[in-house]
Structures are given as C-alpha cells and as structure tokens.
Amino acid sequence: MEQLAINGGKPAREKLLAYGSQWISDADIEEVVLVLKSDYLTQGPTIAEFERSVAAVAGVEYAVAFCNGTAALHGACYAAGITEGDEVITTPLTFAASSNCVLYVGGTPVFADVDPTTFLLDLNEVKKKLTSKTKAIIPVDFTGQPIDMRKFKAFAEKNGLVMIQDAAHSLGASFAGEPVGAVADMTMFSFHPVKPVTTGEGGVIVTNNPDYYRRLLLFRSHGITRDHQAYTNESEGPWYYEMQELGYNYRLTDLQAALGLSQMGRLGEFVQLRNNIAQTYSNLFEDLENEGLIRRPLVHAEAISGWHLYILHLQLDHLTAGRKEIFEALRAENIGVNVHYIPVHLLPYYQRLGYEKGSLPLAEQLYECFITLPLFPKMTEQDAKDVVNAVYKVLRAYR
Ligand SMILES: *Cc1c(COP(=O)(O)O)cnc(C)c1O
C-alpha cells in the first residue's frame, strides 16, 4: 500500500487544492473598471441592474442587494417584524449567520433537528418546536440542496408564520421545477467568493411582497426615504427626506454590483460545472460506499442541487482513525478538505445563552462524521480525480 503523505509518503497532489474558490473572468474585470470610470461608485444604476438579474433567476418581483448575506438576513428578520419575545425555528447544521440574524432583532432562535437523508431542516422536528411565540422559520439549503419549500410554506400559512429561506448555497438550484426563491416569503442569496457567484462581499433578499420590499429598502439605507409618496409629514422642500425607521448603512457598491451582474451571466454554467464534479465524485466513490467506509450525499429526487458543498459522511465504525486524523491525512495529501459546520448551538456564544449539547442528537452525530471535499466550477476533472485518489488512499489505509 502507498505510504500516506502524513507518514512521509508522496502527497497525492503537489499543490494544495482549496475547498472553494471564485472564478473571475477578464470580462468581469472590465465591467468593474467601467463602473470605476463612471459617475457612480455607489447608489448608482448598476445596483438595480444586478438586483433585476437576481430577481429574474429566482422568478420573483423584487430583489434588494445588501453589503453581505448576513446583513441581508438581518434585513429579512426586520422586514418580517421579528422582535423581542418572538421565536424563530432554524437548523443547527448551518453557518452562525442563519440564527445570529434572529438575535440581532431581539428574537430567540430555536433549533430543530435535521432530516436523516437530506440533512436539511426536518418539518416533523419543526412541528415539535412550534409554540404560540413562533413567528418565522428559517430553513437553510445546506450544501446547495434546495429544501421542499412548498411543504414548509403550507405549514407556515396554516400557522401564520413567515418563511425566510437561507439560500446562501443554492442560487440557481430548483425544487420540483421551481427556482429557489420563488416560493418562500423572503429568500437570501450570498455573494461571498466561495458561494455560487460573487460580488466580493454581498447578499440579496428576493421577495414577491411589496411591503417587505419597502421595509428592506428602508432598512438597508438608514431607515431614510426620499419617496415623497411615503412621507409621514409634509415635505419642507426639494431637499427633504425622512428617517422613518432605525436602519443601517448596509448598501452594496456599484463596483460590486458590476462584478455580480457580470458573474450572473455565468451562473448556469457554474451550477452545471458543480453538478458535473459532484457526479464524478459520486460515480467514483461507489466502491468506497460499498466497502462501508463512507456514505455519499443524497439529493432529493425532485431537487436540482447547486452543489455548493460535497460532504462525505464517514462511517467511523468501520474506520480505525477518527475524523480529525482523516482530515489531517487528507490535508497532508494537499487536498483542502474542510468541515461544515460546527452545529450552531454548540458554539461558545450559544452555549452561554443556554443552548445545550445533546439537544439535537442527529445534527451533532452527523457533524462528527462530516468532511467537505473541494468543489468549485474552476476545478478540472483531474483535480477531482486527485481528490478521489487521495480519499481512497487515506480511507483504505485506515480500514
Ligand atoms: C455564507 C453564509 C451566510 C452569510 O453570508 P455572508 O455573505 O458571508 O454574510 C449565511 N448563511 C449561510 C448558510 C452561509 O453559508
């Protein structure tokens, strides 16, 4: 058997392959330069163009761009009217921002466990957490796999809840033929460099609800409006504006919007390339699954995933090493593996708030077995094969 790099053997690759990376073209750069040479670096016309491109992909009326996805989620919680005393149900298998946004507006995040096959928020678990204080649900399209939003929406409507979809991973994905964003009351897309397309930092909320749209616009820009039809008081003159709410400066710049707009033109290609790599992985990992060393990620039959992340589920019962040793051995092979995510309720800040270890057994157990492989559109077929070879090499050494 080949000696592992961690034990002094030759690594599977010469250079580290990152787990995720943006893909910026010369055309993207030219679009940003055009804005740099224009009159507007911010609050200009490119923002609205970018917003329209995102609304079109999601199949909705309105889109509001924010300086990042976290600010966008904060805006969505504000627009939904979540406030002190309100509970919002979400998944623990996500990035902290999915529930931090609830804390920002004074609400209480309530975590419900995940579905054992898709690893997405489980509606049956959500039902167990429903109280008279529940105001909203924030499911997350973890790994890019879209959740069955119709099912959640029906439940939410019956119970008077707002559905906010954290689709940071799933721009361009669809469920039962409907694009992500088309069904929830509000949907958030992130444009961080590892996400489906990038603006450097950026986030967008899409919605069909004109009232949410109005509140999102106010919130993004200091709570100030210059729309005279919306004024509470009489206009005092052409300079007049009103601050009606306590908003923030959460705006995206036109430079970023230009990058985003240009990148949106390649979204379909990016999603296709991610699907191709995921398919390559799943084909080549069949033997490893048959040997009982891993489980491959499953996608619901009606879903087309955005494949933001490809996560192997290690069958640690059949391995002689733990996840940490396997992680370190793969890094030594120059495979940029990662772990998504430490369950949010286990983070020290949430522990201080009183969330308890052991309260979400499936999510906690899954976290112990998860390892994320590199996956991004610019990866080559050879890169993917290097990853597969390294995974076989390491896992068979620990069989
Ligand atoms: C990236 C991410 C966010 C936050 O987006 P930013 O643009 O980085 O602020 C929120 N939720 C999930 C699940 C994410 O992966």
Coordinates of C-alpha atoms and ligand atoms in Angstrom, one line a residue:
M1 CA 0.0 0.0 0.0
E2 CA 1.1 3.6 -0.8
Q3 CA 2.6 5.4 2.1
L4 CA 0.4 8.3 3.3
A5 CA 1.9 11.8 3.0
I6 CA 1.3 12.4 6.7
N7 CA 3.7 9.5 7.3
G8 CA 6.3 10.8 4.9
G9 CA 4.9 9.5 1.6
K10 CA 4.5 11.5 -1.6
P11 CA 1.3 13.6 -1.5
A12 CA -1.5 12.9 -3.9
R13 CA -1.0 16.4 -5.3
E14 CA 1.9 18.7 -5.5
K15 CA -0.1 21.9 -4.7
L16 CA -2.9 22.3 -2.2
L17 CA -6.4 22.3 -3.8
A18 CA -8.6 24.7 -2.0
Y19 CA -12.1 23.6 -1.0
G20 CA -13.8 26.5 -2.8
S21 CA -12.8 29.4 -5.0
Q22 CA -14.2 32.2 -7.1
W23 CA -13.8 32.3 -10.9
I24 CA -13.2 35.9 -12.2
S25 CA -13.0 36.4 -15.9
D26 CA -11.5 39.3 -17.9
A27 CA -15.0 40.3 -18.8
D28 CA -15.9 40.5 -15.1
I29 CA -12.9 42.8 -14.5
E30 CA -13.8 45.0 -17.5
E31 CA -17.3 45.6 -16.1
V32 CA -15.9 46.7 -12.8
V33 CA -13.4 49.0 -14.5
L34 CA -16.3 50.6 -16.4
V35 CA -18.0 51.5 -13.2
L36 CA -14.8 52.8 -11.7
K37 CA -14.6 55.2 -14.6
S38 CA -18.3 56.2 -14.3
D39 CA -20.1 58.8 -12.1
Y40 CA -21.4 56.3 -9.5
L41 CA -19.3 54.1 -7.3
T42 CA -22.3 53.5 -5.0
Q43 CA -26.0 54.3 -5.1
G44 CA -25.8 54.2 -8.9
P45 CA -27.8 52.4 -11.6
T46 CA -25.7 49.1 -11.6
I47 CA -27.2 48.0 -8.3
A48 CA -30.7 47.9 -9.7
E49 CA -29.5 46.0 -12.8
F50 CA -27.8 43.4 -10.6
E51 CA -31.0 43.2 -8.5
R52 CA -33.1 42.6 -11.6
S53 CA -30.8 39.8 -12.7
V54 CA -31.1 38.0 -9.3
A55 CA -34.9 38.5 -9.2
A56 CA -35.2 37.0 -12.7
V57 CA -33.2 33.9 -11.8
A58 CA -35.4 33.4 -8.7
G59 CA -38.6 34.1 -10.6
V60 CA -39.8 36.9 -8.3
E61 CA -40.8 40.5 -8.5
Y62 CA -38.3 42.3 -6.1
A63 CA -34.7 42.0 -5.1
V64 CA -32.8 44.1 -2.6
A65 CA -29.0 44.0 -2.6
F66 CA -27.1 44.2 0.7
C67 CA -23.4 44.5 1.6
N68 CA -23.3 40.9 2.6
G69 CA -25.6 37.9 3.2
T70 CA -25.6 38.3 6.9
A71 CA -26.8 42.0 6.6
A72 CA -29.4 40.7 4.2
L73 CA -30.7 38.2 6.7
H74 CA -30.8 40.9 9.3
G75 CA -32.9 42.9 6.9
A76 CA -35.3 40.0 6.3
C77 CA -35.8 39.5 10.1
Y78 CA -36.5 43.2 10.4
A79 CA -38.9 43.2 7.4
A80 CA -40.7 40.1 8.8
G81 CA -41.3 42.1 12.0
I82 CA -39.4 39.7 14.2
T83 CA -38.8 41.3 17.6
E84 CA -38.3 40.6 21.3
G85 CA -40.3 37.6 22.5
D86 CA -40.6 36.0 19.1
E87 CA -39.2 32.6 18.4
V88 CA -37.7 31.6 15.0
I89 CA -37.1 27.9 14.2
T90 CA -33.9 27.1 12.2
T91 CA -31.4 24.3 11.7
P92 CA -28.2 23.8 13.7
L93 CA -26.4 22.5 10.6
T94 CA -25.5 25.9 9.2
F95 CA -23.3 28.9 9.4
A96 CA -23.9 31.0 12.5
A97 CA -25.4 33.9 10.5
S98 CA -28.6 31.9 9.9
S99 CA -29.5 32.3 13.5
N100 CA -27.5 35.3 14.5
C101 CA -29.9 37.4 12.4
V102 CA -32.7 36.4 14.8
L103 CA -30.6 37.6 17.8
Y104 CA -29.9 40.9 16.1
V105 CA -33.6 41.9 16.2
G106 CA -34.1 40.6 19.7
G107 CA -35.7 37.3 18.8
T108 CA -34.9 33.8 20.1
P109 CA -33.5 31.2 17.7
V110 CA -35.0 27.7 18.3
F111 CA -33.1 24.8 16.7
A112 CA -34.9 21.8 15.3
D113 CA -33.1 18.6 14.1
V114 CA -32.4 17.7 10.5
D115 CA -33.8 15.1 8.1
P116 CA -31.6 11.9 8.2
T117 CA -31.3 11.6 4.4
T118 CA -31.1 15.2 3.1
F119 CA -29.6 16.8 6.3
L120 CA -31.9 19.7 5.8
L121 CA -34.3 21.0 8.5
D122 CA -36.9 18.4 9.2
L123 CA -40.5 19.6 9.2
N124 CA -41.6 17.0 11.7
E125 CA -38.9 18.3 14.1
V126 CA -40.1 21.8 13.4
K127 CA -43.6 20.8 14.4
K128 CA -42.4 19.7 17.8
K129 CA -40.8 23.1 18.4
L130 CA -43.8 25.2 17.4
T131 CA -45.2 27.4 20.2
S132 CA -47.5 30.4 20.4
K133 CA -44.4 32.6 20.2
T134 CA -43.1 31.1 16.9
K135 CA -43.0 33.9 14.3
A136 CA -40.9 32.5 11.5
I137 CA -38.9 29.6 10.1
I138 CA -35.5 29.9 8.5
P139 CA -34.6 26.7 6.7
V140 CA -31.2 26.5 5.1
D141 CA -30.4 24.9 1.7
F142 CA -27.4 23.2 3.3
T143 CA -24.7 22.2 0.6
G144 CA -26.8 23.8 -2.1
Q145 CA -29.6 21.3 -1.9
P146 CA -32.9 23.2 -2.0
I147 CA -35.5 22.3 0.6
D148 CA -39.0 21.4 -0.3
M149 CA -40.3 24.9 0.3
R150 CA -43.9 24.2 -0.8
K151 CA -44.3 21.8 2.1
F152 CA -42.9 24.3 4.6
K153 CA -44.9 27.2 3.1
A154 CA -48.2 25.2 3.5
F155 CA -47.3 24.6 7.2
A156 CA -46.3 28.2 7.7
E157 CA -49.5 29.5 6.1
K158 CA -51.6 27.3 8.4
N159 CA -49.8 28.6 11.4
G160 CA -49.3 32.3 10.4
L161 CA -45.5 32.1 10.2
V162 CA -43.1 33.9 7.8
M163 CA -40.8 31.7 5.7
I164 CA -37.3 33.1 5.2
Q165 CA -35.1 30.7 3.2
D166 CA -31.4 30.9 3.7
A167 CA -30.3 30.1 0.2
A168 CA -26.7 31.2 0.6
H169 CA -25.6 27.9 -1.0
S170 CA -28.3 27.4 -3.6
L171 CA -28.7 30.3 -6.1
G172 CA -29.6 28.7 -9.4
A173 CA -30.9 25.5 -7.8
S174 CA -34.5 24.3 -8.1
F175 CA -37.1 22.0 -6.5
A176 CA -39.8 20.4 -8.5
G177 CA -39.0 22.7 -11.4
E178 CA -39.4 25.9 -9.3
P179 CA -36.3 28.1 -8.9
V180 CA -35.1 28.7 -5.3
G181 CA -36.5 32.0 -4.2
A182 CA -39.9 31.6 -6.0
V183 CA -41.8 30.2 -3.0
A184 CA -40.6 31.5 0.4
D185 CA -41.8 34.9 1.7
M186 CA -38.2 36.1 1.5
T187 CA -35.1 34.3 0.3
M188 CA -31.4 35.2 0.9
F189 CA -28.6 34.7 -1.5
S190 CA -24.9 35.3 -0.5
F191 CA -22.3 36.5 -2.9
H192 CA -19.2 35.7 -0.8
P193 CA -16.3 34.4 -3.0
V194 CA -17.0 30.7 -2.2
K195 CA -20.7 31.0 -2.9
P196 CA -22.4 30.3 -6.4
V197 CA -21.4 33.6 -7.8
T198 CA -19.6 36.5 -6.1
T199 CA -19.5 40.3 -5.6
G200 CA -16.6 40.0 -3.1
E201 CA -19.0 40.5 -0.2
G202 CA -22.7 40.8 -0.9
G203 CA -26.2 39.5 -0.3
V204 CA -29.6 39.8 -1.8
I205 CA -33.1 39.3 -0.5
V206 CA -35.8 38.4 -3.1
T207 CA -39.5 38.6 -2.4
N208 CA -42.9 39.0 -4.1
N209 CA -44.2 41.0 -1.2
P210 CA -44.3 44.8 -1.8
D211 CA -44.4 45.6 1.9
Y212 CA -41.4 43.5 2.7
Y213 CA -39.7 45.1 -0.3
R214 CA -40.4 48.6 1.1
R215 CA -39.1 47.7 4.5
L216 CA -36.0 46.1 3.2
L217 CA -35.1 49.3 1.2
L218 CA -35.6 51.4 4.3
F219 CA -33.6 49.1 6.5
R220 CA -30.7 49.0 4.0
S221 CA -30.2 52.7 4.0
H222 CA -30.6 54.3 7.5
G223 CA -34.3 54.0 7.5
I224 CA -34.4 57.1 5.3
T225 CA -36.7 57.6 2.4
R226 CA -36.8 60.2 -0.4
D227 CA -40.0 58.9 -1.8
H228 CA -42.5 61.8 -1.3
Q229 CA -45.5 59.5 -1.6
A230 CA -44.2 57.6 1.5
Y231 CA -43.7 60.7 3.7
T232 CA -45.3 60.9 7.1
N233 CA -45.1 64.7 7.2
E234 CA -45.4 67.5 4.7
S235 CA -42.3 67.9 2.5
E236 CA -40.4 71.0 3.5
G237 CA -38.8 71.5 0.1
P238 CA -36.7 69.8 -2.6
W239 CA -34.0 68.7 -0.1
Y240 CA -36.5 67.0 2.2
Y241 CA -36.1 63.4 3.3
E242 CA -37.5 61.4 6.2
M243 CA -35.9 58.9 8.5
Q244 CA -38.8 56.7 9.4
E245 CA -37.1 53.7 11.0
L246 CA -33.8 52.9 12.6
G247 CA -32.0 51.5 9.6
Y248 CA -28.3 50.8 8.8
N249 CA -25.9 51.5 6.0
Y250 CA -26.0 48.0 4.6
R251 CA -25.6 49.0 0.9
L252 CA -23.7 47.2 -1.8
T253 CA -21.4 49.3 -4.0
D254 CA -21.8 49.7 -7.8
L255 CA -18.4 48.2 -8.2
Q256 CA -19.6 45.0 -6.5
A257 CA -22.9 45.1 -8.4
A258 CA -21.0 45.3 -11.7
L259 CA -19.0 42.2 -10.7
G260 CA -22.2 40.4 -9.6
L261 CA -24.1 41.3 -12.8
S262 CA -21.3 40.0 -15.0
Q263 CA -21.0 36.8 -12.9
M264 CA -24.7 36.2 -13.0
G265 CA -24.3 35.7 -16.8
R266 CA -22.3 32.6 -15.9
L267 CA -24.5 31.2 -13.1
G268 CA -26.0 28.5 -15.3
E269 CA -22.5 27.4 -16.4
F270 CA -21.2 27.4 -12.8
V271 CA -24.1 25.3 -11.5
Q272 CA -23.7 22.8 -14.4
L273 CA -19.9 22.5 -13.7
R274 CA -20.6 22.0 -10.0
N275 CA -23.1 19.3 -10.8
N276 CA -20.6 17.6 -13.1
I277 CA -17.9 17.5 -10.5
A278 CA -20.4 16.2 -7.9
Q279 CA -21.5 13.5 -10.3
T280 CA -17.8 12.5 -10.9
Y281 CA -17.3 12.2 -7.2
S282 CA -20.4 10.2 -6.6
N283 CA -19.6 7.8 -9.5
L284 CA -16.1 7.2 -8.3
F285 CA -16.9 6.9 -4.6
E286 CA -19.3 4.0 -5.2
D287 CA -16.8 1.3 -4.2
L288 CA -15.9 3.2 -1.1
E289 CA -19.5 3.3 -0.1
N290 CA -19.9 -0.4 -0.9
E291 CA -16.9 -1.1 1.3
G292 CA -18.9 0.6 4.1
L293 CA -16.3 3.4 4.7
I294 CA -18.5 6.4 3.6
R295 CA -21.9 7.4 2.6
R296 CA -22.3 9.7 -0.4
P297 CA -24.5 12.8 -0.2
L298 CA -28.1 12.2 -1.4
V299 CA -30.2 14.7 -3.3
H300 CA -34.0 14.5 -3.1
A301 CA -35.4 13.1 -6.4
E302 CA -37.2 16.4 -7.2
A303 CA -34.3 18.7 -6.4
I304 CA -31.6 20.0 -8.6
S305 CA -28.8 21.0 -6.2
G306 CA -26.5 24.0 -6.6
W307 CA -23.7 21.7 -5.2
H308 CA -22.1 24.4 -3.1
L309 CA -20.5 21.6 -0.9
Y310 CA -19.8 17.9 -1.4
I311 CA -19.7 16.4 2.0
L312 CA -18.6 12.8 2.7
H313 CA -20.3 11.1 5.6
L314 CA -17.5 9.0 7.2
Q315 CA -18.6 5.6 8.6
L316 CA -16.3 5.9 11.6
D317 CA -17.5 2.5 13.0
H318 CA -15.7 0.9 10.0
L319 CA -12.5 3.1 10.2
T320 CA -9.6 2.8 12.5
A321 CA -9.0 6.5 12.6
G322 CA -11.2 9.4 13.7
R323 CA -12.4 12.3 11.6
K324 CA -9.5 14.5 12.9
E325 CA -6.8 12.1 11.7
I326 CA -8.5 11.6 8.4
F327 CA -8.8 15.3 8.0
E328 CA -5.1 15.8 8.7
A329 CA -4.1 13.0 6.5
L330 CA -6.1 14.5 3.5
R331 CA -4.6 17.9 4.1
A332 CA -1.1 16.3 4.1
E333 CA -2.1 14.9 0.6
N334 CA -2.7 18.5 -0.4
I335 CA -6.5 18.1 -0.5
G336 CA -8.1 21.2 1.0
V337 CA -10.8 19.4 3.0
N338 CA -12.9 21.4 5.4
V339 CA -15.7 20.8 7.9
H340 CA -19.2 22.3 7.5
Y341 CA -20.4 23.2 10.1
I342 CA -19.9 23.1 13.9
P343 CA -23.6 22.9 14.9
V344 CA -24.5 26.5 15.9
H345 CA -26.0 25.6 19.3
L346 CA -22.6 24.2 20.3
L347 CA -20.7 27.4 19.6
P348 CA -19.5 29.1 22.9
Y349 CA -21.7 32.1 22.5
Y350 CA -24.8 30.0 22.1
Q351 CA -23.7 27.8 25.0
R352 CA -23.5 30.9 27.1
L353 CA -27.1 31.7 26.0
G354 CA -28.1 28.3 27.4
Y355 CA -28.4 26.0 24.4
E356 CA -27.5 22.5 25.4
K357 CA -25.2 19.9 23.9
G358 CA -27.2 16.7 23.4
S359 CA -30.4 18.6 22.5
L360 CA -30.1 17.9 18.7
P361 CA -28.7 14.4 18.5
L362 CA -28.7 13.8 14.8
A363 CA -27.1 17.0 13.8
E364 CA -24.4 16.5 16.5
Q365 CA -23.8 13.0 15.4
L366 CA -23.6 14.0 11.7
Y367 CA -21.2 16.8 12.4
E368 CA -18.7 14.3 13.9
C369 CA -18.7 12.3 10.7
F370 CA -18.7 15.1 8.1
I371 CA -15.8 16.1 5.8
T372 CA -16.1 18.5 3.0
L373 CA -14.2 17.9 -0.3
P374 CA -13.1 20.6 -2.7
L375 CA -15.8 21.6 -5.1
F376 CA -15.8 24.7 -7.3
P377 CA -16.5 25.4 -11.0
K378 CA -12.9 26.1 -12.0
M379 CA -11.8 22.7 -10.8
T380 CA -10.6 20.3 -13.5
E381 CA -11.6 16.7 -14.0
Q382 CA -8.0 15.9 -13.0
D383 CA -8.4 17.9 -9.8
A384 CA -11.5 15.8 -8.9
K385 CA -9.6 12.6 -9.7
D386 CA -6.8 13.7 -7.4
V387 CA -9.3 14.2 -4.6
V388 CA -10.8 10.8 -5.2
N389 CA -7.4 9.1 -5.3
A390 CA -6.4 10.8 -2.1
V391 CA -9.7 9.8 -0.3
Y392 CA -9.2 6.2 -1.4
K393 CA -5.6 6.2 -0.3
V394 CA -6.3 7.6 3.1
L395 CA -9.5 5.7 3.9
R396 CA -8.2 2.3 2.8
A397 CA -5.1 2.9 5.0
Y398 CA -7.4 3.4 8.0
R399 CA -9.7 0.5 7.2
Ligands
LIG1 C1 -22.2 32.4 3.7 C2 -23.5 32.1 4.5 C3 -24.2 33.1 5.1 C4 -23.8 34.5 5.3 O1 -23.4 35.1 4.1 P1 -22.3 36.3 4.0 O2 -22.5 36.8 2.7 O3 -21.0 35.6 4.2 O4 -22.6 37.2 5.1 C5 -25.4 32.8 5.8 N1 -25.8 31.5 5.8 C6 -25.1 30.5 5.2 C7 -25.7 29.1 5.3 C8 -23.9 30.8 4.6 O5 -23.2 29.8 4.1

